[in-house]
Each structure stands twice: as C-alpha cells, then as structure tokens.
Amino acid sequence: MGTPVIAGLGELFKTHGLSKKTVVLFDEHTRRLFGDELLKKLSDEGFQWTELVIPAREASKSFSVAYRLYGRMIEADVDRSWNLLAVGGGVVGDLGGFIAASYFRGIPVIQLPTTLLAMTDSSIGGKVAINHPLGKNLIGFFHSPELVLIDPSSLATLPKREIYAGMAEVVKYGFIADEPFFTFLDLHFADVTGLKEPYITKAVKKSAFIKDDVVKKDFRETDGLRATLNFGHTFAHGLEKLAEYRHLRHGEAVTIGMVCALFLSHNLGYLDRESLDRGLSLLRKFRFPKGVLKRRFLDIDSDLLLESMFSDKKKLDKKLRFVLLKNLGEAFLLEENIEDRHVLKAISDGQALFSSKSDR
Ligand SMILES: NC(=O)c1ccc[n+]([C@@H]2O[C@H](COP(=O)([O-])OP(=O)(O)OC[C@H]3O[C@@H](n4cnc5c(N)ncnc54)[C@H](O)[C@@H]3O)[C@@H](O)[C@H]2O)c1
Ligand SMILES: [Zn+2]
C-alpha cells in the first residue's frame, strides 16, 4: 500500500461526501498486513475510527459473526453518520457490505479489496451476502459501494494459489466480453500472474471496468447480460459443493468449469474448433496444488457432478442455466434446456483434457 489510494484517503472521502467516521473491517491476515499503516493514516487525517477483525475463513460470512459485529458497533456508538471500510478479500467485502447494508437500515460501504478476486470481481457490483447452512450467499442485499479503492501493489503478499484463483475471473472477462483482452492475457499470462507491471495493473483495470459495465447495464440480473458473468459457474458450483466448499478455491472450480463450458459451446455447435483450442490452451496454463485436480475433478464420476450441479440452490425452475460462447469475447445465456448427455460429454471432455497432464 502506501500508494495514492491510501495517501489520498481523506480527500477521497471528502469528495464523495463520506464522513470521517469509519468502521474498518479486516480479517486477521489483512489486519496484520495493512492494519497498522492504514489506521495510522486514518488517525493522521483526523478520522474517528473503530476496528473489527474476523477470522480469515469463508465461515466468517455468517449470521453469528455479523450479529457479534453489530454488537461491537452499537457499543462503539456507531450511528447512521458513520460508514464502513472493508479491507480484504471477498469474505471481508461480502460480510462488510452485508453489515453496512443492514446496520441502522444502511450505512455507506467503501471497498478496499486486497485479493485479485476481490479487486476484479467481488468488490464491484454491489452484491453482498452471508451464507446459510443450507447454501452459500443466500442471505443478502444489493448494496453498491460508495467507493472501490483498488491498489494492485497490495497483491505482493498474496499466495500463488489465490492469484490463480483470481486469475480465473480475469480470464473469464476476456472470454465473455473482450477478445483483445483474451489475447493479451494469453500472451502475458506469466507476467500477470507474476504480478509484473504494467501487465497486472492493466489486467485488474480492464477486468474491473468490464464487470462494472456489465453490472451497470443489468444491475438486477434481469435481461441475461449480468448472467454471462457466470460463464463456467454452473459446473463450478457443482464442483465446489462436492468439495464441501473447502478443498477447492472458487476460482479453481471456475477454471475447470470454463473448460467444460468451452467444450459444451463447441459440442452444441456454437463455438468453432479454432476458438475452442485457443480457449483451452489458455486454461491449461493454470496451476493447481498437487493432487487437487485429480481428487476434486478427474476422479469424480460425471453423473455425480451433474447431480451436484442440479442441487445448487441458484437454479431457476430446477433447470440448469448455461452461459456459452459464440466466439472468444462473445457470450450468451442459453435459454433452452439441454439434454443431460451434452453436459456429461462436456465434463468427460474436460476430464480428458486435464488427464493428459494430470499430475500437477
Ligand atoms: N459479491 C460478489 O459479487 C462476489 C463475487 C465473487 C466472489 N464472492 C465471494 O468472495 C469470497 C472469496 O473471496 P476471496 O477469494 O478474495 O477469498 P478470501 O477473502 O477468503 O481471501 C483469501 C485469503 O487471502 C488472504 N488475503 C487477502 N488479501 C491478502 C493479501 N494482500 N496478501 C496476503 N493474503 C491476503 C485472506 O486473509 C484469505 O486468507 C467468497 O465468499 C465468494 O462468495 C463474492
Ligand atoms: Zn466467480
């Protein structure tokens, strides 16, 4: 950090009509990495602040954690004149946004994403949620952030596994919306995942702008456009569920899901062979921790995965919804129902692709 985003915090708040009374939410990692410097900066700039720290895990996106934090805020006399600054990955951003949306009937939220996934996806678009024991992200709001403060230099400490997980969403934007961006990512995959400048900043910026653009045009996901952000996700949600939301990062599931979705697009006659091959060649650059791909995808029976995809709670009318590609850079939501055999074939095509280099 220490870049203009943080240096100019007081001024930014002022121009956006935000008060200098801020609840700062961290997880234990982002507190350790960025907390001292950030809180000192807030003090120097005359902010009144109170800090909250949650365990760094998905389980923190829960009602019981939110309930505890409401209590801490009430005790600290936080009222409607305050705002909340969420400093961390998607877990902190989603929980922070949920608390801000509900506390005192809503206070402004400012997102300061520190993972690649949060910078390019979860901090943008205003969807905030907590999990329920019966499903992920089921209880939530649309609560758009007043500000999203993105500083790619804060990625320097992020573990490689998290970088690949975020990169899945970055690559997704190339697939669904922007062929030149796809080509850039293909060419500079190692530069971006190695966090080299100017590549990483370009990748983050472009992704954030594409997400923002899609969200602005279809905020409540009504006309199918926002749904294209779910490219690869129908397969991914099934895989994540089978992995008990623990053994596979969301982005890893999305990488596998995009491979299957590419095959499905091609097998149904929408995507030509050359585009399929270009897409697969980019996705083969992703790396998984040893054994993860084998245990969480290659060894899984395709019928079992299909069943798990059906049990994902986000389906409409018990139908699986697929986002497919017509071209690299052009996605659409398939409205009609497709036969299970096509889905099963796409899964086995994906397994065949990865087994040719399985021990990774
Ligand atoms: N709201 C949305 O639109 C949306 C979209 C996609 C995902 N999500 C949600 O996002 C969550 C996943 O987010 P995530 O992948 O960022 O995971 P995360 O928030 O769990 O962060 C991953 C890990 O990285 C650590 N970390 C964060 N910044 C770091 C840094 N700079 N250096 C080192 N370590 C750092 C965190 O402490 C954590 O251990 C899920 O709950 C998912 O449901 C929401
Ligand atoms: Zn995703």
XYZ file of C-alpha atoms and ligand atoms in Angstrom:
405
model
C 0.000 0.000 0.000
C 1.302 3.494 0.685
C 0.198 4.424 -2.822
C -2.106 7.278 -3.827
C -5.208 5.294 -2.852
C -4.248 5.289 0.795
C -2.333 8.541 0.757
C -5.369 10.405 -0.514
C -7.973 8.716 1.663
C -9.174 11.849 3.484
C -9.566 13.780 0.248
C -11.356 10.885 -1.466
C -13.845 10.562 1.372
C -14.482 14.284 1.251
C -15.143 14.452 -2.494
C -17.533 11.535 -2.202
C -19.463 13.114 0.641
C -18.367 10.463 3.145
C -17.904 11.364 6.781
C -14.601 10.803 8.545
C -16.250 8.335 10.915
C -15.364 4.850 9.793
C -15.706 1.278 10.965
C -12.724 -0.570 9.483
C -13.297 -4.287 8.921
C -10.301 -6.611 8.410
C -9.710 -10.329 8.562
C -6.797 -11.430 10.706
C -4.426 -11.529 7.714
C -5.291 -8.140 6.261
C -5.179 -6.650 9.774
C -1.625 -7.904 10.161
C -0.551 -6.893 6.656
C -2.187 -3.494 6.258
C -3.808 -2.546 9.576
C -1.147 -0.517 11.370
C -0.321 1.637 8.371
C -3.925 2.200 7.375
C -5.207 3.033 10.866
C -2.291 5.396 11.434
C -3.152 7.118 8.177
C -6.775 7.475 9.280
C -5.674 8.959 12.597
C -3.287 11.363 10.834
C -6.128 12.503 8.602
C -8.379 13.207 11.558
C -10.715 10.225 11.178
C -12.673 8.817 14.065
C -12.435 5.039 13.589
C -13.144 1.740 15.227
C -11.731 -1.559 14.006
C -13.268 -5.013 13.714
C -11.320 -8.175 12.907
C -12.784 -11.513 11.786
C -11.182 -14.937 11.278
C -9.851 -15.350 7.742
C -12.228 -18.015 6.514
C -15.403 -18.483 4.496
C -17.279 -19.415 7.684
C -16.974 -15.795 8.818
C -19.681 -14.900 6.307
C -22.282 -15.999 8.817
C -25.168 -14.553 10.750
C -23.483 -15.265 14.068
C -20.370 -13.294 13.115
C -22.499 -10.435 11.751
C -24.535 -10.421 14.966
C -21.406 -10.172 17.096
C -20.096 -7.283 14.977
C -23.408 -5.354 15.213
C -22.942 -5.546 18.970
C -19.413 -4.187 18.804
C -20.627 -1.303 16.626
C -23.503 -0.427 18.954
C -21.089 -0.432 21.896
C -18.779 1.914 19.978
C -21.699 4.318 19.401
C -21.623 3.865 15.641
C -24.699 5.510 14.145
C -26.056 6.490 10.728
C -23.415 9.177 10.301
C -20.678 6.522 10.050
C -19.534 4.381 7.140
C -17.760 1.038 6.843
C -14.445 0.355 5.102
C -13.927 -3.315 4.180
C -10.232 -4.201 3.829
C -9.636 -7.688 2.468
C -10.771 -10.357 0.057
C -14.294 -11.327 -0.906
C -15.082 -12.676 2.543
C -14.445 -9.321 4.240
C -16.077 -7.452 1.347
C -19.247 -9.552 1.357
C -19.630 -9.581 5.129
C -18.727 -5.881 5.423
C -21.221 -4.999 2.707
C -23.904 -7.118 4.395
C -23.355 -5.390 7.736
C -23.295 -1.938 6.130
C -26.499 -2.671 4.200
C -28.377 -3.677 7.338
C -26.906 -1.676 10.228
C -29.175 1.267 11.145
C -31.089 0.493 7.918
C -27.950 1.025 5.906
C -24.710 2.967 6.087
C -22.296 3.557 3.165
C -19.707 0.897 2.409
C -16.278 1.524 0.920
C -14.476 -1.482 -0.508
C -10.700 -1.788 -0.301
C -10.110 -5.172 -1.976
C -6.762 -6.886 -1.346
C -7.104 -10.156 -3.308
C -7.086 -10.451 -7.093
C -10.577 -11.933 -6.956
C -11.912 -9.095 -4.847
C -10.255 -6.396 -6.999
C -11.683 -7.783 -10.202
C -14.965 -9.282 -9.110
C -16.475 -9.342 -5.634
C -15.877 -5.695 -4.641
C -17.684 -4.450 -7.746
C -21.376 -4.722 -8.432
C -22.988 -4.312 -5.045
C -23.939 -7.941 -4.342
C -23.288 -8.570 -0.652
C -24.227 -11.669 1.274
C -23.660 -14.116 4.062
C -24.000 -17.890 3.873
C -26.720 -20.073 5.354
C -26.026 -23.664 6.435
C -28.256 -24.704 3.514
C -26.342 -22.781 0.878
C -23.786 -20.116 0.006
C -24.625 -16.412 -0.408
C -28.332 -16.961 0.162
C -28.977 -14.070 2.545
C -28.010 -10.676 1.246
C -28.614 -7.344 -0.403
C -27.760 -5.234 -3.379
C -25.711 -2.523 -1.657
C -23.409 -0.657 -4.027
C -20.152 0.617 -2.610
C -19.682 4.413 -2.452
C -16.068 3.857 -3.463
C -13.885 0.944 -4.510
C -10.214 1.601 -3.762
C -8.011 -0.670 -5.849
C -4.261 -0.850 -5.442
C -2.629 -3.820 -7.243
C 0.602 -3.337 -5.280
C -1.160 -4.826 -2.241
C -1.205 -8.193 -4.053
C 2.533 -8.699 -3.422
C 1.891 -10.870 -0.351
C -0.943 -12.927 -1.837
C -0.238 -16.699 -2.041
C 0.158 -18.065 -5.571
C -2.907 -20.282 -5.187
C -5.041 -17.185 -4.528
C -3.524 -15.423 -7.535
C -4.541 -18.258 -9.855
C -7.986 -18.319 -8.261
C -8.458 -14.612 -9.012
C -6.939 -15.026 -12.454
C -9.783 -17.378 -13.362
C -12.241 -14.483 -13.121
C -9.859 -12.181 -15.016
C -9.620 -14.641 -17.888
C -13.403 -15.060 -17.729
C -13.840 -11.400 -18.725
C -11.720 -11.995 -21.820
C -13.856 -14.986 -22.740
C -17.221 -13.306 -22.277
C -16.630 -9.738 -23.363
C -13.318 -8.808 -24.949
C -11.277 -10.794 -27.467
C -8.278 -8.409 -27.493
C -8.146 -8.728 -23.690
C -8.254 -12.511 -24.061
C -5.287 -12.328 -26.460
C -3.399 -10.021 -24.076
C -3.927 -12.466 -21.188
C -2.878 -15.417 -23.314
C 0.314 -13.634 -24.331
C 1.135 -12.271 -20.883
C -0.230 -14.976 -18.604
C 3.075 -15.376 -16.749
C 3.578 -11.600 -16.467
C 0.135 -11.063 -14.976
C 0.293 -13.988 -12.533
C 3.868 -12.917 -11.699
C 2.366 -9.503 -10.782
C 4.655 -7.717 -13.247
C 3.880 -4.141 -14.186
C 2.301 -2.812 -16.295
C 0.581 -6.156 -17.011
C -1.045 -6.741 -13.632
C -2.453 -3.224 -13.424
C -3.817 -3.455 -16.949
C -5.430 -6.818 -16.181
C -7.031 -5.559 -12.964
C -8.232 -2.316 -14.511
C -9.721 -3.938 -17.584
C -11.474 -6.619 -15.511
C -12.905 -4.103 -13.064
C -14.195 -1.958 -15.926
C -15.813 -4.901 -17.722
C -17.544 -6.047 -14.538
C -18.684 -2.501 -13.768
C -20.001 -2.050 -17.288
C -21.978 -5.311 -17.250
C -23.404 -4.549 -13.810
C -24.449 -1.029 -14.796
C -26.366 -2.344 -17.803
C -28.144 -5.142 -15.908
C -27.948 -4.413 -12.180
C -30.599 -6.856 -11.003
C -29.736 -9.595 -13.460
C -32.945 -9.328 -15.404
C -32.043 -9.479 -19.096
C -29.347 -12.175 -19.187
C -26.347 -9.858 -19.526
C -25.204 -9.987 -15.896
C -25.781 -13.721 -16.024
C -22.930 -14.024 -18.546
C -20.588 -13.275 -15.642
C -21.441 -16.821 -14.621
C -19.541 -18.357 -17.538
C -18.148 -21.669 -16.244
C -20.002 -21.242 -12.951
C -22.768 -23.835 -13.404
C -20.107 -26.541 -13.496
C -18.042 -24.714 -10.853
C -20.844 -24.573 -8.292
C -21.361 -28.320 -8.610
C -17.648 -28.947 -8.122
C -17.422 -26.603 -5.133
C -20.328 -28.323 -3.487
C -18.716 -31.746 -3.952
C -15.526 -30.300 -2.475
C -17.566 -29.140 0.549
C -16.629 -25.521 -0.242
C -13.275 -26.241 1.350
C -10.967 -28.281 -0.829
C -11.253 -26.255 -3.998
C -10.937 -22.489 -4.317
C -13.850 -20.871 -6.141
C -11.510 -19.728 -8.931
C -10.101 -23.236 -9.331
C -13.614 -24.574 -9.795
C -14.283 -21.778 -12.300
C -11.153 -22.675 -14.296
C -12.372 -26.265 -14.621
C -15.922 -25.042 -15.249
C -14.778 -22.818 -18.116
C -13.030 -25.780 -19.752
C -16.315 -27.735 -19.628
C -18.309 -24.719 -20.820
C -15.963 -24.295 -23.795
C -16.473 -27.937 -24.760
C -20.220 -27.565 -24.326
C -20.240 -24.453 -26.540
C -18.301 -26.313 -29.218
C -20.204 -29.604 -28.971
C -23.539 -27.806 -29.371
C -22.264 -26.099 -32.493
C -21.886 -22.535 -31.209
C -18.094 -22.231 -30.991
C -15.682 -23.204 -33.766
C -12.756 -25.580 -33.297
C -10.064 -22.925 -33.549
C -11.621 -20.763 -30.817
C -12.108 -23.853 -28.643
C -8.434 -24.723 -28.987
C -7.313 -21.173 -28.229
C -9.518 -21.102 -25.150
C -8.307 -24.467 -23.887
C -4.687 -23.556 -24.429
C -5.049 -20.517 -22.153
C -6.859 -22.515 -19.461
C -4.148 -25.177 -19.477
C -1.739 -22.553 -18.133
C -3.489 -22.568 -14.746
C -1.829 -24.499 -11.935
C -3.444 -26.405 -9.059
C -1.839 -27.635 -5.841
C -0.607 -31.200 -6.226
C -3.378 -33.769 -6.189
C -6.243 -31.258 -6.085
C -7.203 -31.534 -9.733
C -7.123 -35.328 -9.566
C -9.133 -35.694 -6.367
C -11.617 -32.893 -6.980
C -12.265 -33.342 -10.694
C -10.572 -36.193 -12.543
C -11.633 -38.875 -10.054
C -15.214 -37.609 -9.908
C -17.917 -39.515 -11.694
C -19.608 -37.221 -14.220
C -23.098 -38.345 -13.115
C -22.267 -37.336 -9.572
C -21.109 -33.916 -10.723
C -24.280 -33.433 -12.762
C -26.369 -34.293 -9.714
C -24.409 -31.823 -7.618
C -24.942 -29.119 -10.257
C -28.683 -29.700 -10.025
C -28.670 -29.339 -6.277
C -27.036 -25.898 -6.387
C -29.601 -23.551 -4.913
C -29.348 -20.824 -7.509
C -31.134 -22.705 -10.265
C -34.402 -21.378 -11.643
C -37.233 -23.892 -12.140
C -34.845 -26.790 -11.487
C -33.262 -26.099 -14.836
C -29.535 -25.802 -15.282
C -28.610 -22.486 -16.847
C -25.517 -22.368 -19.015
C -23.550 -19.444 -20.336
C -21.974 -20.399 -23.651
C -19.626 -18.744 -26.116
C -20.308 -17.919 -29.747
C -16.844 -16.525 -30.164
C -13.964 -15.604 -27.914
C -15.236 -12.370 -26.394
C -18.913 -13.100 -27.010
C -21.087 -14.954 -24.507
C -24.803 -15.602 -24.210
C -27.164 -17.234 -21.765
C -28.641 -20.397 -23.255
C -32.373 -20.187 -22.695
C -33.411 -23.646 -23.771
C -32.989 -26.797 -21.746
C -30.301 -29.155 -22.978
C -30.151 -32.896 -22.594
C -28.057 -34.296 -19.781
C -25.912 -36.241 -22.210
C -24.426 -32.987 -23.564
C -23.476 -31.874 -20.073
C -21.974 -35.282 -19.269
C -19.980 -35.219 -22.509
C -18.601 -31.744 -21.710
C -17.496 -32.995 -18.293
C -15.742 -36.025 -19.729
C -14.093 -33.888 -22.434
C -12.795 -31.643 -19.659
C -11.502 -34.616 -17.710
C -9.750 -35.979 -20.792
C -8.070 -32.626 -21.409
C -6.722 -32.345 -17.874
C -5.728 -36.005 -17.531
C -3.273 -35.589 -20.375
C -1.261 -33.507 -17.893
C -2.834 -34.642 -14.673
C -0.056 -34.834 -12.115
C 0.262 -31.136 -11.468
N -20.127 -10.261 -4.031
C -19.783 -10.804 -5.162
O -20.202 -10.369 -6.241
C -18.815 -11.939 -5.145
C -18.222 -12.381 -6.333
C -17.288 -13.407 -6.268
C -16.963 -13.970 -5.038
N -17.563 -13.519 -3.903
C -17.216 -14.085 -2.585
O -15.840 -13.808 -2.346
C -15.341 -14.778 -1.414
C -13.973 -15.217 -1.850
O -13.119 -14.100 -1.884
P -11.530 -14.263 -1.950
O -11.177 -15.257 -2.988
O -10.958 -12.902 -2.014
O -11.198 -15.007 -0.594
P -10.832 -14.510 0.897
O -11.496 -13.261 1.239
O -11.066 -15.694 1.742
O -9.254 -14.244 0.788
C -8.381 -15.304 0.526
C -7.221 -15.351 1.535
O -6.281 -14.323 1.193
C -5.968 -13.558 2.362
N -5.547 -12.237 1.890
C -6.336 -11.211 1.498
N -5.574 -10.228 0.979
C -4.303 -10.632 1.079
C -3.055 -10.060 0.696
N -2.981 -8.890 0.067
N -1.912 -10.762 0.943
C -1.973 -11.989 1.523
N -3.114 -12.592 1.892
C -4.269 -11.916 1.660
C -7.214 -13.618 3.179
O -6.946 -13.324 4.524
C -7.642 -15.070 2.968
O -6.901 -15.915 3.819
C -16.369 -15.887 -1.367
O -17.059 -15.821 -0.145
C -17.316 -15.576 -2.520
O -18.640 -15.996 -2.256
C -18.477 -12.520 -3.947
Zn -16.926 -16.398 -9.710
